[in-house]
Coordinates of C-alpha atoms and ligand atoms in Angstrom, one line a residue:
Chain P
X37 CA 0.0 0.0 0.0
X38 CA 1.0 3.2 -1.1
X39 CA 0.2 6.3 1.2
X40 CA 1.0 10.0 0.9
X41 CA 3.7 11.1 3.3
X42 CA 1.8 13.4 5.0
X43 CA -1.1 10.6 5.7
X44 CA 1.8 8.9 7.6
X45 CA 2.4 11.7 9.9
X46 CA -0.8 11.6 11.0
X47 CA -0.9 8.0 11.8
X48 CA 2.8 8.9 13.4
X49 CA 1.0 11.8 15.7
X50 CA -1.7 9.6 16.6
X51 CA 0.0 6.7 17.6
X52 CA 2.8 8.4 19.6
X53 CA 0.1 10.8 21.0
X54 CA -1.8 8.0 22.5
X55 CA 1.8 5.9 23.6
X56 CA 2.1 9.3 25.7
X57 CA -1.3 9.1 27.4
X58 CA -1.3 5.2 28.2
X59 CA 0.4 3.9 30.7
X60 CA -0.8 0.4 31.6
X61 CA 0.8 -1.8 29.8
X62 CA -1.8 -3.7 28.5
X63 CA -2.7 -0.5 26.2
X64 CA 0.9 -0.2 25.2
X65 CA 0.8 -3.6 23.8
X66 CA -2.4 -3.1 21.5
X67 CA -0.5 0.3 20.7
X68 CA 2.5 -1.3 19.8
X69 CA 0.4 -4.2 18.0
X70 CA -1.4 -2.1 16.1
X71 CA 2.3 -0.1 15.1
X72 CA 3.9 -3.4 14.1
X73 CA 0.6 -4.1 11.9
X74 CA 1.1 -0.9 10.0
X75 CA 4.9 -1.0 9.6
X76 CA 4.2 -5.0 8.3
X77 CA 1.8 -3.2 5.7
X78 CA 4.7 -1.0 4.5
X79 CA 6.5 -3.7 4.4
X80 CA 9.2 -2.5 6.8
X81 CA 12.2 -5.0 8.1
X82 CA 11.3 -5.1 11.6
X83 CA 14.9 -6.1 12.6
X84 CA 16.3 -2.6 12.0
X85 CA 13.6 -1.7 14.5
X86 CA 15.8 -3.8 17.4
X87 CA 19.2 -2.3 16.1
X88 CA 17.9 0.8 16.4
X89 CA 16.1 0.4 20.4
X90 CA 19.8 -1.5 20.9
X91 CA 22.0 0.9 22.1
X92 CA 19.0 2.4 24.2
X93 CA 19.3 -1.0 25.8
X94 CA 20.9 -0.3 28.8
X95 CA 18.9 3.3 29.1
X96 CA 15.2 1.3 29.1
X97 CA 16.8 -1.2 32.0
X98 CA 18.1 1.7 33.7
X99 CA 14.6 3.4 33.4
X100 CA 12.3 0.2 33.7
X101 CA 14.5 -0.2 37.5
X102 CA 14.0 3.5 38.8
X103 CA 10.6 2.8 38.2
X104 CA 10.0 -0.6 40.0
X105 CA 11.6 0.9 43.0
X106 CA 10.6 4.6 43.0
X107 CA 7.2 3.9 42.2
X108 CA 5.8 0.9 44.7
X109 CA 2.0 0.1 44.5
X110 CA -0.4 -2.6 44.7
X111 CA 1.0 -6.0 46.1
X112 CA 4.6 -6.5 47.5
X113 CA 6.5 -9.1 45.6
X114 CA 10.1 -8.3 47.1
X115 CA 10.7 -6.4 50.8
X116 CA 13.9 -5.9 52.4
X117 CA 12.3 -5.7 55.7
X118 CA 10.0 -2.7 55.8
X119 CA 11.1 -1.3 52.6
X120 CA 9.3 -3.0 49.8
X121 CA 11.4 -3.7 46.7
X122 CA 9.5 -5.0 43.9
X123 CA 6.0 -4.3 44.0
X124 CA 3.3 -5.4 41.3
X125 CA 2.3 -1.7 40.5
X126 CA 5.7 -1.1 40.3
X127 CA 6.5 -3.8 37.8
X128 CA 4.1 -2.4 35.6
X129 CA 4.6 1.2 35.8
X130 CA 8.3 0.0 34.8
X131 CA 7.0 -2.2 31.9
X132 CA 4.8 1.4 31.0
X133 CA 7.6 3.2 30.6
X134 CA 9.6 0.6 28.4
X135 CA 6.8 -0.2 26.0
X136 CA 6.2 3.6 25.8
X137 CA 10.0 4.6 24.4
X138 CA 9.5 0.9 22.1
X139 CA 6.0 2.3 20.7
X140 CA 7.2 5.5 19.6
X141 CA 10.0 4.1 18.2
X142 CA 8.5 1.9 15.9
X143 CA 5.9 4.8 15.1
X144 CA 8.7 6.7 14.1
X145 CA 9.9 3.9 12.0
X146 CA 6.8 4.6 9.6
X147 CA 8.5 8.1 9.1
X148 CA 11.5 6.1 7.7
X149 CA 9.4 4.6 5.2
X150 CA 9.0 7.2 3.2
X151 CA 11.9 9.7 1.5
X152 CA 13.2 12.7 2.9
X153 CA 12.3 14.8 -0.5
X154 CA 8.3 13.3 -0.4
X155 CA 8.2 14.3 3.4
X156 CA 9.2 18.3 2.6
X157 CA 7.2 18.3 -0.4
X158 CA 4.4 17.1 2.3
X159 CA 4.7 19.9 4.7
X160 CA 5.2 22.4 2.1
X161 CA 1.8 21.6 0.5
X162 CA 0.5 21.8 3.6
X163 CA 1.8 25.6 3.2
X164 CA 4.2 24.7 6.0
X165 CA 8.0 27.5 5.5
X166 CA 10.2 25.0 3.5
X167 CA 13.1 26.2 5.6
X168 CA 10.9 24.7 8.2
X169 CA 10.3 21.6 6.6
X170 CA 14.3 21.1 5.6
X171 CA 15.2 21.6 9.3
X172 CA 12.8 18.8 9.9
X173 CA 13.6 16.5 7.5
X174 CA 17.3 17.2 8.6
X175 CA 16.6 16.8 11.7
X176 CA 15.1 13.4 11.3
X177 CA 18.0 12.4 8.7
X178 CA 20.6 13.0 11.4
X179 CA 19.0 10.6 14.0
X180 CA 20.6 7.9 12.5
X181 CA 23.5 9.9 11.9
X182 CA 23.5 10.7 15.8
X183 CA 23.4 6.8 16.4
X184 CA 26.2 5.7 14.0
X185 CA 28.2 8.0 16.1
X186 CA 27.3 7.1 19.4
X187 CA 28.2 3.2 17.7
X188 CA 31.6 4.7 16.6
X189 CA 32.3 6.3 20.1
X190 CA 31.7 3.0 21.4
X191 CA 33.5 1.2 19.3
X192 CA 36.9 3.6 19.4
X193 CA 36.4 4.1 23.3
X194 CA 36.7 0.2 23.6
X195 CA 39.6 0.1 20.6
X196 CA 41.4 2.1 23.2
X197 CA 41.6 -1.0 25.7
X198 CA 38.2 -0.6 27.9
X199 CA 36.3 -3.2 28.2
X200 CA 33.2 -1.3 28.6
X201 CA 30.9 -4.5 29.8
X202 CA 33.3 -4.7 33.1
X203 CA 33.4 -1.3 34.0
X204 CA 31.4 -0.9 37.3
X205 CA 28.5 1.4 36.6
X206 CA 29.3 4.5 38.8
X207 CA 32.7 4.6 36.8
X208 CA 30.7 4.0 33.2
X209 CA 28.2 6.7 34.0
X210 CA 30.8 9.5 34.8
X211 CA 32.7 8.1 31.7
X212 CA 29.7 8.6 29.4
X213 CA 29.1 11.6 30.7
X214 CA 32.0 13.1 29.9
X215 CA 31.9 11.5 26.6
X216 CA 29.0 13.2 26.2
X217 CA 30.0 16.6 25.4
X218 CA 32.3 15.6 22.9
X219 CA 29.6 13.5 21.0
X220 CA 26.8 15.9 20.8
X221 CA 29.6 18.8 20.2
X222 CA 31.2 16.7 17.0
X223 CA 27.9 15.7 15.2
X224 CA 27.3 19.7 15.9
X225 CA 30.6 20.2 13.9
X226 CA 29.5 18.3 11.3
X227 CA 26.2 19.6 10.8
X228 CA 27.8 23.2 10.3
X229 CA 29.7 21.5 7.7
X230 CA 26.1 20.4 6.0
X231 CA 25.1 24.2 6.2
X232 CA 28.0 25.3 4.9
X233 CA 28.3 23.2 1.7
X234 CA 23.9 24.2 1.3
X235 CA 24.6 27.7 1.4
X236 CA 28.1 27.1 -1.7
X237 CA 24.8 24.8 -3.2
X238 CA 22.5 28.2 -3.3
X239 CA 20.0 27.2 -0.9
X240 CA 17.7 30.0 -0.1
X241 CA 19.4 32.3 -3.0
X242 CA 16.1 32.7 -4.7
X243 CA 13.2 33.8 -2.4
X244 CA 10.4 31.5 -4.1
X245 CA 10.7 27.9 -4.7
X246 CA 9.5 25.7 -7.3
X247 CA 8.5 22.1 -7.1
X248 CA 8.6 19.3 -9.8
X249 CA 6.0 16.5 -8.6
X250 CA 3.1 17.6 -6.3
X251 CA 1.6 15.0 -3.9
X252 CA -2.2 13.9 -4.6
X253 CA -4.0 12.5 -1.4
X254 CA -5.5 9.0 -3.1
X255 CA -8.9 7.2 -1.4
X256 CA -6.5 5.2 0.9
X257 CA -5.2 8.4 2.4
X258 CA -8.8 10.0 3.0
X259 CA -10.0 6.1 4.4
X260 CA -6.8 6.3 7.1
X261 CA -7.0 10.3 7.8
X262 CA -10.2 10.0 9.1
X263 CA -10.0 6.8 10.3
X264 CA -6.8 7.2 12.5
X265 CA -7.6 10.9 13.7
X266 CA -11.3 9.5 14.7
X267 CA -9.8 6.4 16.5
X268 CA -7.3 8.6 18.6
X269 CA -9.8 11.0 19.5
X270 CA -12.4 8.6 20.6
X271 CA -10.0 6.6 22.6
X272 CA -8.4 10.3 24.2
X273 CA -12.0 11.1 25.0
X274 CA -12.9 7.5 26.9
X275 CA -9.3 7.9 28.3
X276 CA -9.9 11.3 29.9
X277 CA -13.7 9.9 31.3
X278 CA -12.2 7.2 32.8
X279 CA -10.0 9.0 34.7
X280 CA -12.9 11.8 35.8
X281 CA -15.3 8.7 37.3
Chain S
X62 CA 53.1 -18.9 14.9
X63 CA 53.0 -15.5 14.1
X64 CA 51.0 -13.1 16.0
X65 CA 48.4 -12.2 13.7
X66 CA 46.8 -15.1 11.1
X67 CA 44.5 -14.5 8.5
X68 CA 43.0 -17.9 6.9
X69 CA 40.9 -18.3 4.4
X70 CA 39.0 -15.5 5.0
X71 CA 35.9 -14.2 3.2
X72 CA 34.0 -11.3 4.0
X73 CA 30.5 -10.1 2.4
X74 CA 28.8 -7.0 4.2
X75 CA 25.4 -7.9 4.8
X76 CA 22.7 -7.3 2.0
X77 CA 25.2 -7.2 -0.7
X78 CA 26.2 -10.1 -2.9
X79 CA 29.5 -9.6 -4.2
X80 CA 32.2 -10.4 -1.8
X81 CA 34.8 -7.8 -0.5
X82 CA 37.5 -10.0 0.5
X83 CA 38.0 -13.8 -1.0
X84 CA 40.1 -16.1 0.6
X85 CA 42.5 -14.6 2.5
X86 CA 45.8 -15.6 3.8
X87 CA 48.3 -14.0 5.5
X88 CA 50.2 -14.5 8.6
X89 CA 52.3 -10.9 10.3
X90 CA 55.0 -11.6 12.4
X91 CA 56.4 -9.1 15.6
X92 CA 59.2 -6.8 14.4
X93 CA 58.1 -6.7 10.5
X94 CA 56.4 -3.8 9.2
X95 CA 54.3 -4.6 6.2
X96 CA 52.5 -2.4 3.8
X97 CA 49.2 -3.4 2.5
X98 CA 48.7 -1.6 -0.8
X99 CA 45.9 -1.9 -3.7
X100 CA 44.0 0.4 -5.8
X101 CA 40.4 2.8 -3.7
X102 CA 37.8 -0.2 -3.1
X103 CA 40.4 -3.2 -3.2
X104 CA 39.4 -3.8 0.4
X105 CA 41.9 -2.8 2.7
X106 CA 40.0 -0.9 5.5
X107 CA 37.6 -3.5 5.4
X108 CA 40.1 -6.3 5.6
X109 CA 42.0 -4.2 9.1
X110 CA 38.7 -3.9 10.3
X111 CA 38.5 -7.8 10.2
X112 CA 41.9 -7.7 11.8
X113 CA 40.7 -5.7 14.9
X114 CA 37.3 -7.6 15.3
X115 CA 35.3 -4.7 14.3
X116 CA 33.9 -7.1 11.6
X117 CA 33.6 -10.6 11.6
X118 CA 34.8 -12.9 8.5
X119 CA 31.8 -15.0 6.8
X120 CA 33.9 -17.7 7.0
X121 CA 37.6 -18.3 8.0
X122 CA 39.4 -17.5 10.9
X123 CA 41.7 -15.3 12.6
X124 CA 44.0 -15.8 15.1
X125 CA 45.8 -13.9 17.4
X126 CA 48.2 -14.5 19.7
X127 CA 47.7 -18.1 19.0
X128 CA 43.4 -17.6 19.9
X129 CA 40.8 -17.2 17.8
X130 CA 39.9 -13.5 17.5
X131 CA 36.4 -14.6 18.1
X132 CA 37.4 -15.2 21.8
X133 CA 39.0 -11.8 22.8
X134 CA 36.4 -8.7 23.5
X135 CA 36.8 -5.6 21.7
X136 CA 38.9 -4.6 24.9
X137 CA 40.9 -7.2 25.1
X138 CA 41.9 -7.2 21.1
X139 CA 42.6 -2.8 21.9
X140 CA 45.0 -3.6 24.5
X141 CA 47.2 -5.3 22.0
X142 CA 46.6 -4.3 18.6
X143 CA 46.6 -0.3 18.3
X144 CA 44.3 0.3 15.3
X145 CA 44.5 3.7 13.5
X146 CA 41.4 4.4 11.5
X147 CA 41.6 6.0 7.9
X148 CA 39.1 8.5 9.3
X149 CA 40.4 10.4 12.4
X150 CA 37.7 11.8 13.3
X151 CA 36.3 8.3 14.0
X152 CA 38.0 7.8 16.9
X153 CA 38.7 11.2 18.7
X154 CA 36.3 11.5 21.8
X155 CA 37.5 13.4 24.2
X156 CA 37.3 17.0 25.5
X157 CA 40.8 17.8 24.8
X158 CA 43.8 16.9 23.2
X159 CA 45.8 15.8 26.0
X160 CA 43.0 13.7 27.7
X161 CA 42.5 11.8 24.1
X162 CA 46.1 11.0 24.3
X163 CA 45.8 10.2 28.1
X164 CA 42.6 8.3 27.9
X165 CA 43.4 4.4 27.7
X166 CA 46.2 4.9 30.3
X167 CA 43.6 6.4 32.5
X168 CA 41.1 4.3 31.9
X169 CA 43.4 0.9 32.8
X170 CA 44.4 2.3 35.9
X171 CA 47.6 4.0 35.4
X172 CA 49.4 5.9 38.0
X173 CA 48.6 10.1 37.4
X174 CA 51.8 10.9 36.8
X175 CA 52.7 7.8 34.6
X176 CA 50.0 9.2 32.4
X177 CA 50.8 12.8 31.9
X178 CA 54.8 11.9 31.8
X179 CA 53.6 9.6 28.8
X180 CA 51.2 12.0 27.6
X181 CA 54.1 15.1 27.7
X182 CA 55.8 13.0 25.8
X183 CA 53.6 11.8 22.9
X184 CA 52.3 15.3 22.7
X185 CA 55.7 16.7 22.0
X186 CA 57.0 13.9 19.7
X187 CA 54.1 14.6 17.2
X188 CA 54.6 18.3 18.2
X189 CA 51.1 18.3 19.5
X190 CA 52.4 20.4 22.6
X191 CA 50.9 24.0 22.2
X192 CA 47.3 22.0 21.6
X193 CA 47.2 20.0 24.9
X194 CA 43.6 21.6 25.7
X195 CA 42.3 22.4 22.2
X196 CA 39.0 20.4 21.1
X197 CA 40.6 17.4 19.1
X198 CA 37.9 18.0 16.0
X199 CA 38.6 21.7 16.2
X200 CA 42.4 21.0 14.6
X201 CA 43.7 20.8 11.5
X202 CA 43.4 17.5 9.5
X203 CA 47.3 16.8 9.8
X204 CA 47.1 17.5 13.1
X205 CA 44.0 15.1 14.0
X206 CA 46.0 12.5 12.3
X207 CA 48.4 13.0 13.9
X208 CA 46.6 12.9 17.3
X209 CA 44.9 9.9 16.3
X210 CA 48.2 8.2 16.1
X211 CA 49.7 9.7 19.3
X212 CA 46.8 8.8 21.2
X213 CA 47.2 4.9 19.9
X214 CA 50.9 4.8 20.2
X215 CA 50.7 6.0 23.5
X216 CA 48.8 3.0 24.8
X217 CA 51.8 1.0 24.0
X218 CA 50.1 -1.7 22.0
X219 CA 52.1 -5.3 20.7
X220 CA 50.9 -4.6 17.4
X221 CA 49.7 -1.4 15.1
X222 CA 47.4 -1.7 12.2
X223 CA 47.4 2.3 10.6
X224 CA 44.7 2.8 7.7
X225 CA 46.6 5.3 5.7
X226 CA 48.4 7.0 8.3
X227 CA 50.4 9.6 6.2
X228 CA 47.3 11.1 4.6
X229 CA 47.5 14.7 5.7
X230 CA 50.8 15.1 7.2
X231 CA 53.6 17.5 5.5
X232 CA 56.9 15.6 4.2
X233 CA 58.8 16.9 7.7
X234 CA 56.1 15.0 9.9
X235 CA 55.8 11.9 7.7
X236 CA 60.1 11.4 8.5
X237 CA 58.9 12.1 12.1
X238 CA 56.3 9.2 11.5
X239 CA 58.6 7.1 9.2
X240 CA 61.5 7.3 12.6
X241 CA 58.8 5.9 14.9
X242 CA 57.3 3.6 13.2
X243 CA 60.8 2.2 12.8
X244 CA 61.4 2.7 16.3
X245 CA 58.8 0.4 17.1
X246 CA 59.5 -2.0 15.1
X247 CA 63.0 -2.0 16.1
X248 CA 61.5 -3.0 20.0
X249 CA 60.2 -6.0 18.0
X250 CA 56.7 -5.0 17.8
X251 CA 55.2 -5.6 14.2
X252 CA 52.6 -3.8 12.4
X253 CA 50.3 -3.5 8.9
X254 CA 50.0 -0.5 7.3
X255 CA 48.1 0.8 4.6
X256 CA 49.4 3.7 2.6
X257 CA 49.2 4.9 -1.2
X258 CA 52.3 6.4 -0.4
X259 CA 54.9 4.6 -2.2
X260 CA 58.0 6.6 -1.3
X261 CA 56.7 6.2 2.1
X262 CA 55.9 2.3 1.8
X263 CA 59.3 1.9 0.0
X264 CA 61.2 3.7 2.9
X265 CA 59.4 2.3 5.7
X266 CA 58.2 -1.7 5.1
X267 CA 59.7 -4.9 4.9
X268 CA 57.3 -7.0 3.0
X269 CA 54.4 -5.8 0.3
X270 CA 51.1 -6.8 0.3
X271 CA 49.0 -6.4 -2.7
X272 CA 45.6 -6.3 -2.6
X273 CA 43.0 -6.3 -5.9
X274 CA 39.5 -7.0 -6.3
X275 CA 39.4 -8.5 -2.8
X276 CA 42.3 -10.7 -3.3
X277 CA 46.0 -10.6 -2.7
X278 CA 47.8 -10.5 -5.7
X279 CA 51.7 -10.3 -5.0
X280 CA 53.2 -10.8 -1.1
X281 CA 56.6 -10.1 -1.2
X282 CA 57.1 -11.6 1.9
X283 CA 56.1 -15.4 0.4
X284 CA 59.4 -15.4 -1.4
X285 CA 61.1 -15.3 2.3
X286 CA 63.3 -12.5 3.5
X287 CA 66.7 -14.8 3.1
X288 CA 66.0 -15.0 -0.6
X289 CA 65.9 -11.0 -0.9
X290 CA 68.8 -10.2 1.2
X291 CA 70.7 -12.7 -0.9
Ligands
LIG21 N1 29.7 -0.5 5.2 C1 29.8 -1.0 4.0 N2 28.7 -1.5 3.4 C2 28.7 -2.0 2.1 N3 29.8 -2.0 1.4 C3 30.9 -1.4 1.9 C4 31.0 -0.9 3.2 N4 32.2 -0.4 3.4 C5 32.9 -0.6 2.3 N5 32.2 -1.2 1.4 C6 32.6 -1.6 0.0 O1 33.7 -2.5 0.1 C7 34.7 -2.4 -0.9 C8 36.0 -2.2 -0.2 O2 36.1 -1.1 0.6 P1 37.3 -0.6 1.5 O3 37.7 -1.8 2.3 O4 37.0 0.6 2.2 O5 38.4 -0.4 0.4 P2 39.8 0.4 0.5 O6 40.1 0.7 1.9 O7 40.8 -0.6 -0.1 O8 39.7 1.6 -0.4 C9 34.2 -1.1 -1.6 O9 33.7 -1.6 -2.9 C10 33.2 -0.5 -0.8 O10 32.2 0.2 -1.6
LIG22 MG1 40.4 2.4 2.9

């Protein structure tokens, strides 16, 4: 099936959007079901999907932890004597959060199904500033770009004789945090080198744009732009009554 | 046995049918320097990435130190190969120059003042000094190459693989390069090194590599070294 790009954000918006308001697990998983239906439609390799949550890995465990503790409720599975450790409302407050960073993912994933160029045309139909647009585009081009780099840090840090896997965490977190700075400030470097070689390319030289191709909305994209933008606001609505009774 | 050995090794990247590398073999020894040489897309990085278990072959093995490279982690392997990538700024990380140069003494352990003596000197063999706490992507290309392999030498590795170490640097710094290189060699520690230098490769290794299409084509160090002093 072959949708228009800007029919895809929509389904994005609405299935993050409602990823954001769950937070029983239960919901997640229907979410993320519901994701993995549509990404299996556009017929997108749902391995990348774990390389890309992989280096989050040890983030979502982090996360998935603070919340078991810091947020006990319901029965207590796990005390050390008063204190209670693992609780069931903990457990799935953690499994919430976890779910919640793996749903938008994959949503984001449908964005990655389309091209960059189809994606500005998009917004710029929808009489969005292209300049606008382009930063957006960029912005979502260089997430992989961010990731590659955080891969190469990781490799080069451990090329350099640590074996990151045995360094105790204290020592690994004050490590990566002062690997940090370097990181975001190199991929920084290198998108000024991006801007630099658009400007010597003309971008912006000529105040009006033309485009080539213009995107026509087809009866699939009318079926799923109501449909989707219905859904979400029907199930925002029951959300928000359920919480009021 | 020789430190590092390459057999029959293959490599295809993933989702691409034609092979980079086809079986593969070749065995480095400590105290040689040899130059692996071949024409843009013949291989090489891809082959020293296979070398430093930043790739794994399809099929073949490699060896080092007499175990399967398969065994060692990533840690392990950087602790005794030092691997210069073609790309510097692949592998600078740190906040300044001195701390990249410092950073995998640091990081094992060393004593403080073991690591700045070590780092003093590295930064003023490679004449690095006046940069010590400059951004390392903020400098020059030369220089970045330059840090990259001060930063790698100064971990004191058994063995050096350098993906076209020379690119960038003036004819003054390559001789500085050239001298160490020797040095190290000299203290019996062997390394691979790719370069499209050829006065460079002439002056500096003892055994050729060539590498085309994915294969090696011509080893000058198959004929034996008694047979070329002779
Ligand atoms: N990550 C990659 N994915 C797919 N193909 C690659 C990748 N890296 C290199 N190649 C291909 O492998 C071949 C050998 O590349 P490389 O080892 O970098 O050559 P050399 O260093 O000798 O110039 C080239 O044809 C190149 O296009
Ligand atoms: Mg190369």
């Amino acid at each position: 099936m072959k949708l228009d790009p800007r029919t895809k954000m929509v389904m994005v918006l609405c299935l993050s959007g409602l990823a954001l308001l769950y937070n029983t697990p239960g919901r997640l998983l229907l979410l993320l079901a519901v994701t993995v239906a549509m990404l299996l439609i556009f017929r997108f390799d749902l391995g990348a999907i774990g390389s890309y949550l992989k280096p989050f890995l040890s983030l979502m465990v982090f996360l998935f932890v603070i919340q078991c503790l810091f947020a006990p409720s319901g029965c207590v599975l796990l005390a050390v004597g008063p204190v209670p450790l693992v609780t069931t409302g903990g457990l799935l407050t953690g499994a919430g959060v976890v779910l919640r960073i793996v749903v938008v993912t994959a949503a984001a994933m449908l964005l990655a199904t389309f091209n960059a160029r189809d994606f500005i045309l998009g917004l710029v139909q929808w009489k969005v500033p292209y300049e606008l647009a382009f930063m957006v585009s960029i912005a979502l081009r260089f997430l992989p770009v961010f990731r590659d780099e955080l891969v190469n840090v990781v490799t080069a840090v451990q090329l350099r004789g640590v074996d990151l896997k045995k360094v105790p965490w204290g020592q690994k977190i004050t490590m990566y945090s002062r690997l940090l700075f370097p990181v975001i400030y190199g991929a920084m470097l290198k998108a000024q080198r991006l801007a630099v070689s658009m400007e010597a390319r003309g971008f912006r030289v000529y105040p009006r744009r033309t485009y080539l191709r213009r995107l026509e909305f087809s009866r699939a994209d009318y079926v799923v732009l109501t449909v989707f933008p219905a859904a979400a606001i029907a199930l925002v609505i029951r959300h928000i009554n359920l919480l009021a009774h | 046995m020789s430190f590092l050995e390459i057999d029959h090794v293959s490599f295809t990247f993933p989702r691409h049918d034609k092979p980079v590398l086809t079986e593969i073999d070749l065995h480095f020894d400590q105290a040689v320097i040899t130059a692996l040489v071949g024409p843009n897309g013949s291989g090489k990085t891809t082959l020293t990435k296979l070398m430093i278990g930043v790739l794994r072959p399809a099929c073949g093995e490699i060896r080092l130190d007499g175990r399967p490279l398969v065994e060692y982690s990533l840690g392990e392997i950087g602790r005794r190969v030092g691997y210069v990538f073609q790309n510097p700024d692949l592998q600078l990380f740190c906040g300044t120059v001195a701390e990249e140069v410092g950073f995998g003494l640091a990081n094992r352990g060393c004593q403080r003042e073991t690591v700045e003596e070590r780092v003093a000197f590295y930064l003023d063999y490679f004449e690095l000094k006046d940069y010590g706490g400059v951004f390392p992507l903020h400098l020059s290309q030369g220089e970045k190459q330059r840090l990259a392999i001060a930063a790698v030498l100064a971990n004191e590795p058994l063995f050096l693989v350098l993906d076209e170490p020379t690119v960038g640097l003036d004819a003054y710094r390559k001789r500085l390069l050239e001298d160490y290189l020797k040095k190290i060699s000299r203290s019996g520690r062997g390394m691979v090194l790719v370069s499209h230098d050829t006065a460079f490769v002439d002056r500096v290794a003892e055994r050729v590599v060539i590498l085309e299409n994915g294969r090696v084509i011509e080893d000058s160090g198959r004929k034996g070294k008694a047979a070329d002093e002779a």
